[in-house]
PDB file of N, CA and C in Angstrom:
ATOM      1  N   UNK A  21      29.600  14.158   6.763  1.00  0.00           N
ATOM      2  CA  UNK A  21      28.403  13.609   6.906  1.00  0.00           C
ATOM      3  C   UNK A  21      27.661  13.280   5.583  1.00  0.00           C
ATOM      4  N   UNK A  22      27.404  12.116   5.292  1.00  0.00           N
ATOM      5  CA  UNK A  22      26.700  11.827   3.983  1.00  0.00           C
ATOM      6  C   UNK A  22      25.397  12.149   3.901  1.00  0.00           C
ATOM      7  N   UNK A  23      24.914  11.912   2.650  1.00  0.00           N
ATOM      8  CA  UNK A  23      23.304  12.133   2.438  1.00  0.00           C
ATOM      9  C   UNK A  23      22.615  10.879   3.127  1.00  0.00           C
ATOM     10  N   UNK A  24      21.383  11.217   3.448  1.00  0.00           N
ATOM     11  CA  UNK A  24      20.484  10.084   4.073  1.00  0.00           C
ATOM     12  C   UNK A  24      20.020   9.162   3.108  1.00  0.00           C
ATOM     13  N   UNK A  25      19.985   7.863   3.352  1.00  0.00           N
ATOM     14  CA  UNK A  25      19.281   7.006   2.439  1.00  0.00           C
ATOM     15  C   UNK A  25      18.262   6.130   3.388  1.00  0.00           C
ATOM     16  N   UNK A  26      17.264   5.852   2.692  1.00  0.00           N
ATOM     17  CA  UNK A  26      16.249   5.053   3.381  1.00  0.00           C
ATOM     18  C   UNK A  26      16.737   3.600   3.123  1.00  0.00           C
ATOM     19  N   UNK A  27      16.726   2.746   4.288  1.00  0.00           N
ATOM     20  CA  UNK A  27      17.144   1.497   4.382  1.00  0.00           C
ATOM     21  C   UNK A  27      16.304   0.527   3.681  1.00  0.00           C
ATOM     22  N   UNK A  28      16.828  -0.465   2.693  1.00  0.00           N
ATOM     23  CA  UNK A  28      15.905  -1.152   2.001  1.00  0.00           C
ATOM     24  C   UNK A  28      16.601  -2.690   2.178  1.00  0.00           C
ATOM     25  N   UNK A  29      15.680  -3.828   1.935  1.00  0.00           N
ATOM     26  CA  UNK A  29      16.368  -4.881   2.065  1.00  0.00           C
ATOM     27  C   UNK A  29      16.685  -5.724   0.810  1.00  0.00           C
ATOM     28  N   UNK A  30      16.718  -4.896  -0.173  1.00  0.00           N
ATOM     29  CA  UNK A  30      17.285  -5.259  -1.657  1.00  0.00           C
ATOM     30  C   UNK A  30      18.909  -5.633  -1.552  1.00  0.00           C
ATOM     31  N   UNK A  31      19.115  -6.798  -1.923  1.00  0.00           N
ATOM     32  CA  UNK A  31      20.568  -7.183  -1.773  1.00  0.00           C
ATOM     33  C   UNK A  31      21.599  -5.992  -2.508  1.00  0.00           C
ATOM     34  N   UNK A  32      21.078  -5.808  -3.635  1.00  0.00           N
ATOM     35  CA  UNK A  32      22.031  -4.846  -4.442  1.00  0.00           C
ATOM     36  C   UNK A  32      22.231  -3.554  -3.673  1.00  0.00           C
ATOM     37  N   UNK A  33      20.994  -3.115  -2.971  1.00  0.00           N
ATOM     38  CA  UNK A  33      21.052  -1.710  -2.359  1.00  0.00           C
ATOM     39  C   UNK A  33      22.151  -2.024  -0.914  1.00  0.00           C
ATOM     40  N   UNK A  34      21.961  -3.038  -0.328  1.00  0.00           N
ATOM     41  CA  UNK A  34      22.875  -3.394   0.909  1.00  0.00           C
ATOM     42  C   UNK A  34      24.282  -3.346   0.384  1.00  0.00           C
ATOM     43  N   UNK A  35      24.548  -4.094  -0.742  1.00  0.00           N
ATOM     44  CA  UNK A  35      25.898  -4.480  -1.292  1.00  0.00           C
ATOM     45  C   UNK A  35      26.591  -3.148  -1.526  1.00  0.00           C
ATOM     46  N   UNK A  36      25.840  -2.161  -2.246  1.00  0.00           N
ATOM     47  CA  UNK A  36      26.383  -0.957  -2.622  1.00  0.00           C
ATOM     48  C   UNK A  36      26.596   0.013  -1.476  1.00  0.00           C
ATOM     49  N   UNK A  37      25.502   0.159  -0.625  1.00  0.00           N
ATOM     50  CA  UNK A  37      25.612   1.063   0.494  1.00  0.00           C
ATOM     51  C   UNK A  37      26.814   0.515   1.308  1.00  0.00           C
ATOM     52  N   UNK A  38      27.052  -0.684   1.636  1.00  0.00           N
ATOM     53  CA  UNK A  38      28.104  -1.033   2.683  1.00  0.00           C
ATOM     54  C   UNK A  38      29.427  -0.979   1.997  1.00  0.00           C
ATOM     55  N   UNK A  39      29.597  -1.060   0.792  1.00  0.00           N
ATOM     56  CA  UNK A  39      30.739  -0.817  -0.047  1.00  0.00           C
ATOM     57  C   UNK A  39      31.266   0.560   0.011  1.00  0.00           C
ATOM     58  N   UNK A  40      30.189   1.459  -0.126  1.00  0.00           N
ATOM     59  CA  UNK A  40      30.537   2.891  -0.146  1.00  0.00           C
ATOM     60  C   UNK A  40      29.848   3.587   1.232  1.00  0.00           C
ATOM     61  N   UNK A  41      30.103   3.204   2.453  1.00  0.00           N
ATOM     62  CA  UNK A  41      29.450   3.466   3.523  1.00  0.00           C
ATOM     63  C   UNK A  41      29.804   5.140   4.044  1.00  0.00           C
ATOM     64  N   UNK A  42      30.817   5.660   3.465  1.00  0.00           N
ATOM     65  CA  UNK A  42      31.220   7.016   3.735  1.00  0.00           C
ATOM     66  C   UNK A  42      30.176   8.024   2.862  1.00  0.00           C
ATOM     67  N   UNK A  43      29.545   7.512   1.879  1.00  0.00           N
ATOM     68  CA  UNK A  43      28.764   8.380   0.969  1.00  0.00           C
ATOM     69  C   UNK A  43      27.414   8.553   1.694  1.00  0.00           C
ATOM     70  N   UNK A  44      26.662   7.565   2.396  1.00  0.00           N
ATOM     71  CA  UNK A  44      25.534   7.861   2.843  1.00  0.00           C
ATOM     72  C   UNK A  44      25.316   7.550   4.263  1.00  0.00           C
ATOM     73  N   UNK A  45      24.377   8.220   4.778  1.00  0.00           N
ATOM     74  CA  UNK A  45      23.976   7.827   6.264  1.00  0.00           C
ATOM     75  C   UNK A  45      22.669   7.037   6.309  1.00  0.00           C
ATOM     76  N   UNK A  46      22.585   5.688   6.772  1.00  0.00           N
ATOM     77  CA  UNK A  46      21.288   5.165   6.543  1.00  0.00           C
ATOM     78  C   UNK A  46      20.357   5.382   7.681  1.00  0.00           C
ATOM     79  N   UNK A  47      18.846   5.489   7.391  1.00  0.00           N
ATOM     80  CA  UNK A  47      17.921   5.883   8.374  1.00  0.00           C
ATOM     81  C   UNK A  47      16.835   4.814   7.965  1.00  0.00           C
ATOM     82  N   UNK A  48      16.000   4.359   8.916  1.00  0.00           N
ATOM     83  CA  UNK A  48      15.175   3.388   8.532  1.00  0.00           C
ATOM     84  C   UNK A  48      13.659   3.738   8.155  1.00  0.00           C
ATOM     85  N   UNK A  49      13.413   5.094   8.173  1.00  0.00           N
ATOM     86  CA  UNK A  49      12.038   5.710   7.669  1.00  0.00           C
ATOM     87  C   UNK A  49      12.192   7.238   7.414  1.00  0.00           C
ATOM     88  N   UNK A  50      11.268   7.566   6.368  1.00  0.00           N
ATOM     89  CA  UNK A  50      11.307   8.829   6.125  1.00  0.00           C
ATOM     90  C   UNK A  50      10.979   9.893   7.281  1.00  0.00           C
ATOM     91  N   UNK A  51      10.502   9.484   8.277  1.00  0.00           N
ATOM     92  CA  UNK A  51      10.228  10.444   9.598  1.00  0.00           C
ATOM     93  C   UNK A  51      11.212  11.017   9.984  1.00  0.00           C
ATOM     94  N   UNK A  52      12.460  10.184   9.674  1.00  0.00           N
ATOM     95  CA  UNK A  52      13.836  10.807  10.267  1.00  0.00           C
ATOM     96  C   UNK A  52      14.541  11.758   9.236  1.00  0.00           C
ATOM     97  N   UNK A  53      13.799  12.055   8.172  1.00  0.00           N
ATOM     98  CA  UNK A  53      14.313  13.331   7.185  1.00  0.00           C
ATOM     99  C   UNK A  53      13.729  14.574   7.528  1.00  0.00           C
ATOM    100  N   UNK A  54      14.461  15.553   7.718  1.00  0.00           N
ATOM    101  CA  UNK A  54      14.206  16.936   8.040  1.00  0.00           C
ATOM    102  C   UNK A  54      13.345  17.336   6.842  1.00  0.00           C
ATOM    103  N   UNK A  55      12.455  18.426   7.054  1.00  0.00           N
ATOM    104  CA  UNK A  55      11.810  19.243   5.856  1.00  0.00           C
ATOM    105  C   UNK A  55      13.007  19.841   5.135  1.00  0.00           C
ATOM    106  N   UNK A  56      12.923  20.109   3.856  1.00  0.00           N
ATOM    107  CA  UNK A  56      13.808  20.531   2.970  1.00  0.00           C
ATOM    108  C   UNK A  56      14.973  19.710   2.729  1.00  0.00           C
ATOM    109  N   UNK A  57      15.209  18.514   3.252  1.00  0.00           N
ATOM    110  CA  UNK A  57      16.336  17.808   3.109  1.00  0.00           C
ATOM    111  C   UNK A  57      16.333  16.826   2.028  1.00  0.00           C
ATOM    112  N   UNK A  58      17.177  16.538   1.245  1.00  0.00           N
ATOM    113  CA  UNK A  58      17.277  15.569   0.197  1.00  0.00           C
ATOM    114  C   UNK A  58      17.693  13.990   0.839  1.00  0.00           C
ATOM    115  N   UNK A  59      17.114  13.126   0.269  1.00  0.00           N
ATOM    116  CA  UNK A  59      17.457  11.904   0.579  1.00  0.00           C
ATOM    117  C   UNK A  59      17.437  10.937  -0.543  1.00  0.00           C
ATOM    118  N   UNK A  60      17.965   9.723  -0.470  1.00  0.00           N
ATOM    119  CA  UNK A  60      17.999   8.643  -1.440  1.00  0.00           C
ATOM    120  C   UNK A  60      17.261   7.457  -1.197  1.00  0.00           C
ATOM    121  N   UNK A  61      16.584   6.976  -2.026  1.00  0.00           N
ATOM    122  CA  UNK A  61      15.737   5.645  -2.134  1.00  0.00           C
ATOM    123  C   UNK A  61      16.255   4.722  -3.189  1.00  0.00           C
ATOM    124  N   UNK A  62      16.385   3.559  -2.967  1.00  0.00           N
ATOM    125  CA  UNK A  62      16.643   2.649  -3.959  1.00  0.00           C
ATOM    126  C   UNK A  62      15.290   1.688  -4.412  1.00  0.00           C
ATOM    127  N   UNK A  63      14.893   1.765  -5.598  1.00  0.00           N
ATOM    128  CA  UNK A  63      13.495   1.085  -5.886  1.00  0.00           C
ATOM    129  C   UNK A  63      13.783   0.878  -7.406  1.00  0.00           C
ATOM    130  N   UNK A  64      13.358  -0.266  -7.813  1.00  0.00           N
ATOM    131  CA  UNK A  64      13.142  -0.767  -9.247  1.00  0.00           C
ATOM    132  C   UNK A  64      14.566  -0.694 -10.001  1.00  0.00           C
ATOM    133  N   UNK A  65      15.513  -1.014  -9.207  1.00  0.00           N
ATOM    134  CA  UNK A  65      16.855  -1.014  -9.733  1.00  0.00           C
ATOM    135  C   UNK A  65      17.288   0.419 -10.153  1.00  0.00           C
ATOM    136  N   UNK A  66      16.761   1.523  -9.570  1.00  0.00           N
ATOM    137  CA  UNK A  66      17.123   2.942  -9.708  1.00  0.00           C
ATOM    138  C   UNK A  66      17.376   3.492  -8.445  1.00  0.00           C
ATOM    139  N   UNK A  67      18.260   4.450  -8.391  1.00  0.00           N
ATOM    140  CA  UNK A  67      18.504   5.346  -7.299  1.00  0.00           C
ATOM    141  C   UNK A  67      17.597   6.629  -7.291  1.00  0.00           C
ATOM    142  N   UNK A  68      16.745   6.986  -6.575  1.00  0.00           N
ATOM    143  CA  UNK A  68      16.062   8.078  -6.769  1.00  0.00           C
ATOM    144  C   UNK A  68      16.144   9.239  -5.620  1.00  0.00           C
ATOM    145  N   UNK A  69      16.519  10.374  -6.026  1.00  0.00           N
ATOM    146  CA  UNK A  69      16.557  11.307  -5.079  1.00  0.00           C
ATOM    147  C   UNK A  69      15.358  11.822  -4.768  1.00  0.00           C
ATOM    148  N   UNK A  70      15.004  12.397  -3.540  1.00  0.00           N
ATOM    149  CA  UNK A  70      13.599  12.955  -3.165  1.00  0.00           C
ATOM    150  C   UNK A  70      14.191  13.883  -2.120  1.00  0.00           C
ATOM    151  N   UNK A  71      13.301  15.119  -2.202  1.00  0.00           N
ATOM    152  CA  UNK A  71      13.301  16.098  -1.365  1.00  0.00           C
ATOM    153  C   UNK A  71      12.014  16.386  -0.505  1.00  0.00           C
ATOM    154  N   UNK A  72      12.188  16.253   0.833  1.00  0.00           N
ATOM    155  CA  UNK A  72      11.334  16.488   1.696  1.00  0.00           C
ATOM    156  C   UNK A  72      10.374  17.733   1.784  1.00  0.00           C
ATOM    157  N   UNK A  73       9.212  17.812   1.332  1.00  0.00           N
ATOM    158  CA  UNK A  73       8.347  18.890   1.317  1.00  0.00           C
ATOM    159  C   UNK A  73       7.954  19.515   2.595  1.00  0.00           C
ATOM    160  N   UNK A  74       7.476  20.778   2.764  1.00  0.00           N
ATOM    161  CA  UNK A  74       6.938  21.384   4.087  1.00  0.00           C
ATOM    162  C   UNK A  74       5.941  20.802   4.483  1.00  0.00           C
ATOM    163  N   UNK A  75       5.058  20.132   3.671  1.00  0.00           N
ATOM    164  CA  UNK A  75       3.797  19.293   4.196  1.00  0.00           C
ATOM    165  C   UNK A  75       4.003  17.749   4.434  1.00  0.00           C
ATOM    166  N   UNK A  76       5.580  17.511   4.586  1.00  0.00           N
ATOM    167  CA  UNK A  76       6.015  16.169   4.694  1.00  0.00           C
ATOM    168  C   UNK A  76       5.659  15.126   3.584  1.00  0.00           C
ATOM    169  N   UNK A  77       5.310  15.674   2.379  1.00  0.00           N
ATOM    170  CA  UNK A  77       5.326  14.955   1.234  1.00  0.00           C
ATOM    171  C   UNK A  77       6.458  15.146   0.254  1.00  0.00           C
ATOM    172  N   UNK A  78       6.985  13.594   0.193  1.00  0.00           N
ATOM    173  CA  UNK A  78       8.436  13.736  -0.705  1.00  0.00           C
ATOM    174  C   UNK A  78       8.103  14.252  -2.143  1.00  0.00           C
ATOM    175  N   UNK A  79       9.014  14.940  -2.753  1.00  0.00           N
ATOM    176  CA  UNK A  79       8.997  15.429  -4.077  1.00  0.00           C
ATOM    177  C   UNK A  79      10.363  14.794  -4.812  1.00  0.00           C
ATOM    178  N   UNK A  80       9.864  14.077  -5.898  1.00  0.00           N
ATOM    179  CA  UNK A  80      10.982  13.317  -6.693  1.00  0.00           C
ATOM    180  C   UNK A  80      11.846  14.440  -7.517  1.00  0.00           C
ATOM    181  N   UNK A  81      13.167  14.319  -7.251  1.00  0.00           N
ATOM    182  CA  UNK A  81      14.098  15.228  -7.893  1.00  0.00           C
ATOM    183  C   UNK A  81      15.199  14.561  -9.012  1.00  0.00           C
ATOM    184  N   UNK A  82      14.873  13.217  -8.990  1.00  0.00           N
ATOM    185  CA  UNK A  82      15.700  12.433 -10.220  1.00  0.00           C
ATOM    186  C   UNK A  82      15.692  10.975 -10.019  1.00  0.00           C
ATOM    187  N   UNK A  83      16.033  10.536 -11.113  1.00  0.00           N
ATOM    188  CA  UNK A  83      16.380   9.054 -11.198  1.00  0.00           C
ATOM    189  C   UNK A  83      17.893   8.871 -11.542  1.00  0.00           C
ATOM    190  N   UNK A  84      18.562   7.939 -10.937  1.00  0.00           N
ATOM    191  CA  UNK A  84      19.930   7.685 -11.457  1.00  0.00           C
ATOM    192  C   UNK A  84      20.414   6.288 -11.291  1.00  0.00           C
ATOM    193  N   UNK A  85      21.426   6.014 -12.325  1.00  0.00           N
ATOM    194  CA  UNK A  85      21.668   4.355 -12.396  1.00  0.00           C
ATOM    195  C   UNK A  85      22.700   4.137 -11.341  1.00  0.00           C
ATOM    196  N   UNK A  86      23.275   4.960 -10.690  1.00  0.00           N
ATOM    197  CA  UNK A  86      24.309   4.474  -9.720  1.00  0.00           C
ATOM    198  C   UNK A  86      24.254   5.326  -8.554  1.00  0.00           C
ATOM    199  N   UNK A  87      24.784   5.033  -7.464  1.00  0.00           N
ATOM    200  CA  UNK A  87      24.851   5.645  -6.193  1.00  0.00           C
ATOM    201  C   UNK A  87      25.565   7.044  -6.233  1.00  0.00           C
ATOM    202  N   UNK A  88      26.672   7.047  -6.768  1.00  0.00           N
ATOM    203  CA  UNK A  88      27.668   8.182  -7.046  1.00  0.00           C
ATOM    204  C   UNK A  88      26.864   9.253  -7.575  1.00  0.00           C
ATOM    205  N   UNK A  89      26.126   9.122  -8.578  1.00  0.00           N
ATOM    206  CA  UNK A  89      25.294  10.110  -9.255  1.00  0.00           C
ATOM    207  C   UNK A  89      24.164  10.649  -8.494  1.00  0.00           C
ATOM    208  N   UNK A  90      23.442   9.790  -7.925  1.00  0.00           N
ATOM    209  CA  UNK A  90      22.570  10.123  -6.676  1.00  0.00           C
ATOM    210  C   UNK A  90      23.143  11.085  -5.659  1.00  0.00           C
ATOM    211  N   UNK A  91      24.227  10.699  -5.143  1.00  0.00           N
ATOM    212  CA  UNK A  91      24.762  11.500  -4.049  1.00  0.00           C
ATOM    213  C   UNK A  91      25.179  12.827  -4.615  1.00  0.00           C
ATOM    214  N   UNK A  92      25.620  12.750  -5.747  1.00  0.00           N
ATOM    215  CA  UNK A  92      26.215  14.192  -6.230  1.00  0.00           C
ATOM    216  C   UNK A  92      24.960  15.228  -6.510  1.00  0.00           C
ATOM    217  N   UNK A  93      23.766  14.462  -6.911  1.00  0.00           N
ATOM    218  CA  UNK A  93      22.671  15.400  -7.022  1.00  0.00           C
ATOM    219  C   UNK A  93      21.926  15.684  -5.660  1.00  0.00           C
ATOM    220  N   UNK A  94      21.892  14.893  -4.948  1.00  0.00           N
ATOM    221  CA  UNK A  94      21.590  15.202  -3.461  1.00  0.00           C
ATOM    222  C   UNK A  94      22.235  16.186  -2.639  1.00  0.00           C
ATOM    223  N   UNK A  95      23.439  16.370  -3.089  1.00  0.00           N
ATOM    224  CA  UNK A  95      24.310  17.356  -2.336  1.00  0.00           C
ATOM    225  C   UNK A  95      24.193  18.812  -2.798  1.00  0.00           C
TER     226      UNK A  95
END
């Protein structure tokens, strides 16, 4: 099972995620991310890894230039 990624409508996100579909599991909203779980968001041409906090506030864990680095950090 891959790391969760929040679905975006950005063409770069869609092209990359569908090309490497075994790396991530797509979810359409942060409410489907469990507390303590890391997940990936694509924004401003960067892959960002967040960890869902106990109070349901996401905490940024890092910025990455490609999906493979983001997945490696999220695991």
